[in-house]
Coordinates of C-alpha atoms in Angstrom, one line a residue:
X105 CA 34.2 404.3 223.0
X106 CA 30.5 404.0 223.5
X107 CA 28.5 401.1 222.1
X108 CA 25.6 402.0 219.5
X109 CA 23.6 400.8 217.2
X110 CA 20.5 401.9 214.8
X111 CA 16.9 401.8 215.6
X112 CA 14.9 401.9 212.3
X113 CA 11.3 403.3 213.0
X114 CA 8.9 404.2 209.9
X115 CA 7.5 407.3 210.0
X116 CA 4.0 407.7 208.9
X117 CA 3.9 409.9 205.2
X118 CA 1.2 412.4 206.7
X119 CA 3.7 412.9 209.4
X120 CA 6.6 413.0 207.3
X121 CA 5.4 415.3 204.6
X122 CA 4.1 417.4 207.7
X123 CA 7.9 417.7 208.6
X124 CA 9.6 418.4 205.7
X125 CA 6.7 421.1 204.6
X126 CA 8.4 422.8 208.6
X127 CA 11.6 422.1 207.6
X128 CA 11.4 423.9 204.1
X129 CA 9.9 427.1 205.7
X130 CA 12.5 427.2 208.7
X131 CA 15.8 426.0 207.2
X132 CA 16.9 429.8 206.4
X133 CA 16.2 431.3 209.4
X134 CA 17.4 427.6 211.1
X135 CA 20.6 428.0 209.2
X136 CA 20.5 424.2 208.7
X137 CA 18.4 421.8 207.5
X138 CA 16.8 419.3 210.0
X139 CA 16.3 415.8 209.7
X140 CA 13.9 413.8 211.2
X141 CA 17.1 411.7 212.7
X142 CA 17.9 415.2 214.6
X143 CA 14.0 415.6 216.0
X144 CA 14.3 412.0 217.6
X145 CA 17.2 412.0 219.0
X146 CA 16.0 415.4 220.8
X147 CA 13.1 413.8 221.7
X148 CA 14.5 410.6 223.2
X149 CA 17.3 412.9 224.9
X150 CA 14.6 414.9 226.5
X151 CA 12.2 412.0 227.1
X152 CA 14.2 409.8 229.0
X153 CA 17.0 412.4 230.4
X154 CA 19.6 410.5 228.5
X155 CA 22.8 412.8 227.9
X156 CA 24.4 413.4 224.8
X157 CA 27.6 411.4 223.9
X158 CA 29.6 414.3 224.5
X159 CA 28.7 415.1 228.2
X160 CA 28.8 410.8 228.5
X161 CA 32.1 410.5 227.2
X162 CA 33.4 413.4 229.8
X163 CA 31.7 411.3 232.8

C-alpha cells in the first residue's frame, strides 16, 4: 500500500470559528458535514497537483 503519515497544523480560532460558522449554514444543502481535515487535503491536492490515493493506487 501507500506510505502516510499525519501532518498536525494548528489552525488559528478566528479561522476556525470562521469555518465551522460555513459549515453549519451549508451542511444541509452539502448533505455532509465538512471538516477542516477535508478543506486541506483539497487544498494540498489542488495546490501541488498531487492525485488522490485512489487514481495513485490505479497508476
Amino acid at each position: 500500500g501507500l506510505a502516510t503519515s499525519n501532518l498536525n497544523v494548528r489552525v488559528d480560532r478566528e479561522l476556525r470559528a470562521r469555518f465551522e460558522a460555513a459549515v453549519e449554514e451549508r451542511a444541509e444543502a452539502l448533505g455532509y458535514r465538512a471538516t477542516i481535515t477535508h478543506v486541506v487535503k483539497a487544498w494540498l491536492i489542488e495546490k501541488y497537483d498531487i492525485a488522490p490515493a485512489e487514481k495513485l493506487a490505479e497508476a
